[in-house]
Amino acid sequence: MLRFLTRRVLGAIIILLLITIVTYCLFFVLPADPARLACGKNCSNPDLVAAIHHRMGLDLPIYQQYWDYMKGIFVGRTMPDGQNCAAPCFGFSFANDTAIWPLLKDRYPTTFSLAVGGSAAFLIIGVGLGMLSAWQQGKTFDRVASSVSLIGNSVQIYFIGPLAIALFADNLGWFDHGHDPTWTSDPIGSLNGLVLPCLVMSVIFWSNYSRQTRSLMVEQLSEDHIRTARAKGMGSKYVFYRYALRGAAASIITIFGIDLGSVFGGAIITEYTFGLHGLGNLAVNAVGQRDLPLEMAVMIFSASAIVIFNIVVDAAYAIIDPRIRLS
């Protein structure tokens, strides 16, 4: 198990390193001059542009800039203009010349809460509905659940989000419109403010997981070891949960690991739909303001979170399936 996780961690470090290199290089191949973006549209003084280049460290070789950037993330750095940037340092925003890390630290709890809550919702609803459909294979519940899953998989967050707000928040008053969580001061209010966004984000995911789980469970129930267990007199429910569900769980976890990137993508759209102030909203504003350092920081930060979550999923996969860790 330790060797398995060690390989995964080393692979994750290499992936993150490649992501930072590619992202940082894209920063320099864009046609826009970062110095002109920083000083505004009316920046036409060559001396001012050169001064901004020096203040931002853009007059250094690209490999030196990359080394300083990566060193700043781990140990901090002193910017060329003399500003001290404590670790983890992702630089300063073009829009307001403020440190980027406090912005990420302030926005990430909203995105993390939405991603975790949405994931829990679509796993519980999707896997549960798929299990019931497999148990009631060919019956009315199975046909209705399959139809509902197909409809849910066809809709989009930006379509059902406003409808859910109008119905469940404005008309019925069951949920809040959605607001940023403040877990330390108001955990109950934070939970209530995230229920509707998490449920809306989960729709397109649990629809897929319902169909996937049903297919996997039906396949498992037709295996020889399942028939052998039933022939030995084991109860149907025991066989269903002890053997069939455990056999399907490994594939479900694998699919979940692949979908982690999509979960963060869904969180970005959901944040914008419900007016939440997370990383997605921050990234959209950064694109609109052409704030390249902020865009790059959000990219690296989000990629790091996805890679870390994938390691956790791999660990869970190894726990469920001993063949993985023993290989």
Tab-separated table of C-alpha atoms in Angstrom:
chain	number	residue	atom	x	y	z
A	1	MET	CA	0.000	0.000	0.000
A	2	LEU	CA	2.821	2.410	0.899
A	3	ARG	CA	4.635	1.706	-2.380
A	4	PHE	CA	1.403	2.235	-4.298
A	5	LEU	CA	0.752	5.623	-2.665
A	6	THR	CA	4.405	6.631	-3.070
A	7	ARG	CA	4.198	6.026	-6.826
A	8	ARG	CA	0.998	8.034	-7.004
A	9	VAL	CA	2.458	10.958	-5.057
A	10	LEU	CA	5.614	11.032	-7.202
A	11	GLY	CA	3.497	10.920	-10.342
A	12	ALA	CA	1.345	13.764	-9.006
A	13	ILE	CA	4.425	15.906	-8.333
A	14	ILE	CA	5.609	15.397	-11.923
A	15	ILE	CA	2.156	16.267	-13.282
A	16	LEU	CA	1.975	19.447	-11.198
A	17	LEU	CA	5.453	20.449	-12.340
A	18	LEU	CA	4.454	20.012	-15.986
A	19	ILE	CA	1.246	21.995	-15.392
A	20	THR	CA	3.187	24.898	-13.904
A	21	ILE	CA	5.673	24.871	-16.796
A	22	VAL	CA	2.960	24.830	-19.471
A	23	THR	CA	0.863	27.446	-17.682
A	24	TYR	CA	3.833	29.728	-17.140
A	25	CYS	CA	4.947	29.401	-20.763
A	26	LEU	CA	1.433	30.240	-21.985
A	27	PHE	CA	1.732	33.409	-19.948
A	28	PHE	CA	4.533	34.551	-22.282
A	29	VAL	CA	3.225	33.371	-25.653
A	30	LEU	CA	0.072	35.499	-25.393
A	31	PRO	CA	0.129	38.456	-27.791
A	32	ALA	CA	-0.691	40.961	-25.050
A	33	ASP	CA	2.188	42.648	-23.229
A	34	PRO	CA	1.772	42.130	-19.459
A	35	ALA	CA	3.338	45.510	-18.756
A	36	ARG	CA	0.824	47.321	-20.964
A	37	LEU	CA	-2.013	45.364	-19.375
A	38	ALA	CA	-0.776	46.406	-15.951
A	39	CYS	CA	-0.565	50.125	-16.752
A	40	GLY	CA	-3.871	50.338	-18.612
A	41	LYS	CA	-5.157	50.988	-22.123
A	42	ASN	CA	-3.691	54.477	-22.367
A	43	CYS	CA	-0.122	53.377	-21.606
A	44	SER	CA	1.961	54.740	-24.494
A	45	ASN	CA	5.131	55.968	-22.750
A	46	PRO	CA	8.018	53.571	-23.615
A	47	ASP	CA	9.939	54.561	-20.474
A	48	LEU	CA	6.922	53.771	-18.299
A	49	VAL	CA	6.505	50.390	-20.005
A	50	ALA	CA	10.201	49.621	-19.448
A	51	ALA	CA	9.903	50.614	-15.787
A	52	ILE	CA	6.908	48.323	-15.341
A	53	HIS	CA	8.814	45.512	-17.048
A	54	HIS	CA	11.593	45.945	-14.502
A	55	ARG	CA	9.162	46.214	-11.560
A	56	MET	CA	7.455	42.991	-12.599
A	57	GLY	CA	10.740	41.207	-13.324
A	58	LEU	CA	9.824	40.711	-16.990
A	59	ASP	CA	13.261	41.870	-18.131
A	60	LEU	CA	14.836	38.721	-16.679
A	61	PRO	CA	15.331	35.487	-18.705
A	62	ILE	CA	12.221	33.301	-18.711
A	63	TYR	CA	13.921	30.433	-16.870
A	64	GLN	CA	14.959	32.864	-14.096
A	65	GLN	CA	11.414	34.197	-13.862
A	66	TYR	CA	10.030	30.653	-13.616
A	67	TRP	CA	12.535	29.717	-10.908
A	68	ASP	CA	11.685	32.837	-8.899
A	69	TYR	CA	7.962	32.134	-9.312
A	70	MET	CA	8.229	28.526	-8.105
A	71	LYS	CA	10.570	29.495	-5.267
A	72	GLY	CA	8.069	32.124	-4.187
A	73	ILE	CA	5.304	29.536	-3.856
A	74	PHE	CA	7.323	27.560	-1.296
A	75	VAL	CA	9.555	30.081	0.503
A	76	GLY	CA	8.298	33.506	-0.587
A	77	ARG	CA	10.267	36.114	-2.466
A	78	THR	CA	11.124	39.766	-2.740
A	79	MET	CA	9.694	41.292	-5.893
A	80	PRO	CA	11.986	43.347	-8.198
A	81	ASP	CA	10.287	46.543	-6.993
A	82	GLY	CA	11.158	45.695	-3.380
A	83	GLN	CA	7.761	44.406	-2.240
A	84	ASN	CA	7.937	41.425	0.083
A	85	CYS	CA	5.653	38.528	-0.871
A	86	ALA	CA	5.357	35.870	1.818
A	87	ALA	CA	4.962	32.191	0.963
A	88	PRO	CA	2.939	30.951	-0.751
A	89	CYS	CA	3.522	33.784	-3.200
A	90	PHE	CA	1.603	33.729	-6.503
A	91	GLY	CA	2.541	37.288	-7.379
A	92	PHE	CA	0.399	40.430	-7.497
A	93	SER	CA	-2.786	41.142	-9.403
A	94	PHE	CA	-2.629	43.422	-12.436
A	95	ALA	CA	-6.053	44.865	-11.610
A	96	ASN	CA	-5.404	46.202	-8.106
A	97	ASP	CA	-1.749	45.365	-7.324
A	98	THR	CA	-2.705	43.203	-4.333
A	99	ALA	CA	-1.193	39.859	-3.361
A	100	ILE	CA	-3.001	36.962	-5.049
A	101	TRP	CA	-2.722	34.350	-2.292
A	102	PRO	CA	-5.129	36.153	0.103
A	103	LEU	CA	-7.677	36.281	-2.724
A	104	LEU	CA	-7.360	32.528	-3.318
A	105	LYS	CA	-7.515	31.778	0.403
A	106	ASP	CA	-10.657	33.884	0.749
A	107	ARG	CA	-12.461	32.370	-2.263
A	108	TYR	CA	-11.457	28.712	-2.068
A	109	PRO	CA	-13.754	27.693	0.870
A	110	THR	CA	-16.805	28.482	-1.257
A	111	THR	CA	-15.611	26.399	-4.212
A	112	PHE	CA	-14.418	23.573	-1.952
A	113	SER	CA	-17.732	23.477	-0.051
A	114	LEU	CA	-19.702	23.490	-3.288
A	115	ALA	CA	-17.552	20.742	-4.846
A	116	VAL	CA	-17.719	18.516	-1.740
A	117	GLY	CA	-21.442	19.101	-1.195
A	118	GLY	CA	-22.276	18.543	-4.857
A	119	SER	CA	-20.141	15.394	-4.983
A	120	ALA	CA	-21.818	13.976	-1.881
A	121	ALA	CA	-25.239	14.770	-3.338
A	122	PHE	CA	-24.699	13.169	-6.735
A	123	LEU	CA	-22.955	10.112	-5.278
A	124	ILE	CA	-25.727	9.467	-2.746
A	125	ILE	CA	-28.573	10.156	-5.172
A	126	GLY	CA	-26.981	8.629	-8.262
A	127	VAL	CA	-25.558	5.478	-6.694
A	128	GLY	CA	-28.669	4.967	-4.562
A	129	LEU	CA	-31.000	5.358	-7.533
A	130	GLY	CA	-28.842	3.051	-9.650
A	131	MET	CA	-28.830	0.378	-6.945
A	132	LEU	CA	-32.621	0.517	-6.617
A	133	SER	CA	-32.983	0.328	-10.400
A	134	ALA	CA	-30.754	-2.762	-10.502
A	135	TRP	CA	-32.732	-4.322	-7.643
A	136	GLN	CA	-36.003	-3.602	-9.486
A	137	GLN	CA	-34.576	-4.506	-12.913
A	138	GLY	CA	-37.243	-4.510	-15.619
A	139	LYS	CA	-39.986	-3.228	-13.319
A	140	THR	CA	-41.850	0.086	-13.331
A	141	PHE	CA	-39.426	1.811	-10.945
A	142	ASP	CA	-36.486	0.851	-13.164
A	143	ARG	CA	-38.132	2.301	-16.273
A	144	VAL	CA	-39.154	5.520	-14.524
A	145	ALA	CA	-35.725	5.992	-12.946
A	146	SER	CA	-33.998	5.416	-16.301
A	147	SER	CA	-36.236	8.026	-17.952
A	148	VAL	CA	-35.615	10.569	-15.184
A	149	SER	CA	-31.860	9.971	-15.420
A	150	LEU	CA	-31.914	10.503	-19.172
A	151	ILE	CA	-33.790	13.803	-18.763
A	152	GLY	CA	-31.436	14.936	-15.980
A	153	ASN	CA	-28.408	14.162	-18.119
A	154	SER	CA	-29.794	16.349	-20.914
A	155	VAL	CA	-30.222	19.588	-18.937
A	156	GLN	CA	-27.561	22.146	-18.018
A	157	ILE	CA	-26.785	24.024	-14.809
A	158	TYR	CA	-27.383	27.462	-16.318
A	159	PHE	CA	-30.875	26.290	-17.378
A	160	ILE	CA	-32.118	24.518	-14.253
A	161	GLY	CA	-30.354	26.939	-11.854
A	162	PRO	CA	-32.671	29.936	-12.450
A	163	LEU	CA	-35.695	27.599	-12.522
A	164	ALA	CA	-34.701	26.085	-9.171
A	165	ILE	CA	-34.197	29.550	-7.664
A	166	ALA	CA	-37.608	30.711	-8.907
A	167	LEU	CA	-39.424	27.579	-7.690
A	168	PHE	CA	-37.721	26.481	-4.477
A	169	ALA	CA	-36.403	29.830	-3.222
A	170	ASP	CA	-38.819	32.513	-4.474
A	171	ASN	CA	-42.144	30.648	-4.646
A	172	LEU	CA	-41.915	27.817	-2.105
A	173	GLY	CA	-39.316	29.370	0.181
A	174	TRP	CA	-37.738	26.000	1.004
A	175	PHE	CA	-34.138	27.146	0.476
A	176	ASP	CA	-32.055	30.294	0.369
A	177	HIS	CA	-31.005	31.716	-2.973
A	178	GLY	CA	-27.464	30.639	-2.187
A	179	HIS	CA	-24.704	32.561	-0.434
A	180	ASP	CA	-21.061	32.189	0.474
A	181	PRO	CA	-20.492	29.921	3.486
A	182	THR	CA	-19.202	31.245	6.804
A	183	TRP	CA	-18.688	27.944	8.594
A	184	THR	CA	-17.024	29.333	11.698
A	185	SER	CA	-19.666	31.959	12.528
A	186	ASP	CA	-22.877	30.514	11.019
A	187	PRO	CA	-22.614	26.809	10.107
A	188	ILE	CA	-26.391	26.233	9.902
A	189	GLY	CA	-26.937	29.241	7.675
A	190	SER	CA	-23.970	28.253	5.522
A	191	LEU	CA	-25.394	24.770	5.065
A	192	ASN	CA	-28.818	26.114	4.138
A	193	GLY	CA	-27.275	28.545	1.669
A	194	LEU	CA	-25.423	25.763	-0.167
A	195	VAL	CA	-28.166	23.114	-0.317
A	196	LEU	CA	-29.841	24.444	-3.461
A	197	PRO	CA	-26.601	25.149	-5.401
A	198	CYS	CA	-25.246	21.703	-4.495
A	199	LEU	CA	-28.451	19.966	-5.569
A	200	VAL	CA	-28.554	21.892	-8.854
A	201	MET	CA	-24.912	21.094	-9.601
A	202	SER	CA	-25.469	17.419	-8.788
A	203	VAL	CA	-28.284	16.883	-11.303
A	204	ILE	CA	-26.132	16.393	-14.405
A	205	PHE	CA	-23.777	14.135	-12.440
A	206	TRP	CA	-26.191	11.885	-10.546
A	207	SER	CA	-28.084	11.232	-13.765
A	208	ASN	CA	-24.936	9.710	-15.248
A	209	TYR	CA	-23.987	7.857	-12.056
A	210	SER	CA	-27.461	6.366	-11.811
A	211	ARG	CA	-27.166	4.783	-15.234
A	212	GLN	CA	-23.556	3.723	-14.658
A	213	THR	CA	-24.338	2.149	-11.281
A	214	ARG	CA	-27.345	0.294	-12.634
A	215	SER	CA	-25.299	-1.103	-15.518
A	216	LEU	CA	-22.437	-2.162	-13.220
A	217	MET	CA	-24.760	-3.745	-10.662
A	218	VAL	CA	-26.694	-5.681	-13.314
A	219	GLU	CA	-23.399	-6.933	-14.731
A	220	GLN	CA	-22.185	-7.983	-11.279
A	221	LEU	CA	-25.426	-9.798	-10.495
A	222	SER	CA	-24.921	-11.993	-13.559
A	223	GLU	CA	-21.398	-13.098	-12.531
A	224	ASP	CA	-20.671	-16.709	-11.632
A	225	HIS	CA	-19.614	-15.967	-8.045
A	226	ILE	CA	-22.973	-14.264	-7.411
A	227	ARG	CA	-24.863	-17.333	-8.633
A	228	THR	CA	-22.597	-19.524	-6.514
A	229	ALA	CA	-23.309	-17.421	-3.420
A	230	ARG	CA	-27.042	-17.692	-4.026
A	231	ALA	CA	-26.745	-21.445	-4.608
A	232	LYS	CA	-25.098	-21.745	-1.184
A	233	GLY	CA	-28.243	-20.309	0.387
A	234	MET	CA	-27.082	-16.717	1.023
A	235	GLY	CA	-29.871	-14.151	1.164
A	236	SER	CA	-30.515	-11.903	-1.825
A	237	LYS	CA	-29.906	-8.695	0.132
A	238	TYR	CA	-26.641	-10.016	1.591
A	239	VAL	CA	-25.385	-11.041	-1.847
A	240	PHE	CA	-26.523	-7.725	-3.324
A	241	TYR	CA	-24.656	-5.543	-0.822
A	242	ARG	CA	-21.750	-7.821	0.130
A	243	TYR	CA	-20.680	-8.997	-3.322
A	244	ALA	CA	-22.417	-7.094	-6.127
A	245	LEU	CA	-22.070	-3.616	-4.625
A	246	ARG	CA	-18.448	-4.155	-3.628
A	247	GLY	CA	-17.622	-5.408	-7.120
A	248	ALA	CA	-19.215	-2.319	-8.677
A	249	ALA	CA	-17.723	0.132	-6.152
A	250	ALA	CA	-14.225	0.021	-7.657
A	251	SER	CA	-15.509	1.083	-11.081
A	252	ILE	CA	-17.676	3.816	-9.533
A	253	ILE	CA	-14.678	5.243	-7.674
A	254	THR	CA	-12.632	5.160	-10.891
A	255	ILE	CA	-15.340	7.116	-12.715
A	256	PHE	CA	-15.479	9.586	-9.840
A	257	GLY	CA	-11.717	10.149	-10.042
A	258	ILE	CA	-12.029	10.918	-13.759
A	259	ASP	CA	-14.958	13.281	-13.110
A	260	LEU	CA	-13.163	15.404	-10.503
A	261	GLY	CA	-12.155	17.942	-13.133
A	262	SER	CA	-15.762	18.136	-14.309
A	263	VAL	CA	-16.891	18.695	-10.717
A	264	PHE	CA	-14.735	21.814	-10.492
A	265	GLY	CA	-16.001	22.924	-13.895
A	266	GLY	CA	-19.580	22.480	-12.691
A	267	ALA	CA	-18.735	24.448	-9.550
A	268	ILE	CA	-17.565	27.386	-11.678
A	269	ILE	CA	-20.850	27.510	-13.628
A	270	THR	CA	-22.891	27.054	-10.450
A	271	GLU	CA	-21.052	29.896	-8.704
A	272	TYR	CA	-21.807	32.222	-11.570
A	273	THR	CA	-25.466	31.128	-11.690
A	274	PHE	CA	-26.070	31.629	-7.958
A	275	GLY	CA	-23.797	34.656	-7.514
A	276	LEU	CA	-21.353	32.856	-5.220
A	277	HIS	CA	-17.875	34.287	-4.753
A	278	GLY	CA	-15.565	31.328	-5.273
A	279	LEU	CA	-12.638	30.518	-7.501
A	280	GLY	CA	-14.918	30.221	-10.523
A	281	ASN	CA	-16.250	33.737	-10.098
A	282	LEU	CA	-12.698	34.964	-9.476
A	283	ALA	CA	-11.442	33.267	-12.650
A	284	VAL	CA	-14.240	34.741	-14.778
A	285	ASN	CA	-13.483	38.241	-13.488
A	286	ALA	CA	-9.757	37.700	-14.080
A	287	VAL	CA	-10.430	36.781	-17.718
A	288	GLY	CA	-12.627	39.841	-18.149
A	289	GLN	CA	-9.908	42.097	-16.692
A	290	ARG	CA	-7.119	40.196	-18.512
A	291	ASP	CA	-5.448	39.722	-15.133
A	292	LEU	CA	-2.874	37.134	-16.223
A	293	PRO	CA	-1.177	36.471	-12.840
A	294	LEU	CA	-4.540	35.838	-11.222
A	295	GLU	CA	-5.628	33.538	-14.064
A	296	MET	CA	-2.411	31.555	-13.749
A	297	ALA	CA	-2.702	31.289	-9.972
A	298	VAL	CA	-6.278	29.991	-10.172
A	299	MET	CA	-5.201	27.449	-12.799
A	300	ILE	CA	-2.286	26.134	-10.716
A	301	PHE	CA	-4.289	26.131	-7.487
A	302	SER	CA	-7.262	24.293	-9.019
A	303	ALA	CA	-5.023	21.763	-10.789
A	304	SER	CA	-3.228	21.060	-7.508
A	305	ALA	CA	-6.538	20.441	-5.749
A	306	ILE	CA	-7.695	18.054	-8.490
A	307	VAL	CA	-4.412	16.102	-8.380
A	308	ILE	CA	-4.592	15.814	-4.574
A	309	PHE	CA	-8.184	14.588	-4.726
A	310	ASN	CA	-7.155	12.020	-7.331
A	311	ILE	CA	-4.539	10.662	-4.919
A	312	VAL	CA	-7.251	10.309	-2.268
A	313	VAL	CA	-9.467	8.496	-4.784
A	314	ASP	CA	-6.570	6.180	-5.724
A	315	ALA	CA	-6.062	5.375	-2.040
A	316	ALA	CA	-9.748	4.537	-1.641
A	317	TYR	CA	-9.575	2.428	-4.802
A	318	ALA	CA	-6.627	0.470	-3.366
A	319	ILE	CA	-8.472	-0.125	-0.092
A	320	ILE	CA	-11.534	-1.524	-1.873
A	321	ASP	CA	-9.612	-3.641	-4.399
A	322	PRO	CA	-6.575	-5.434	-2.850
A	323	ARG	CA	-5.315	-6.392	-6.311
A	324	ILE	CA	-4.378	-2.754	-6.937
A	325	ARG	CA	-2.133	-2.300	-3.915
A	326	LEU	CA	-0.620	-5.769	-4.216
A	327	SER	CA	0.357	-5.166	-7.846
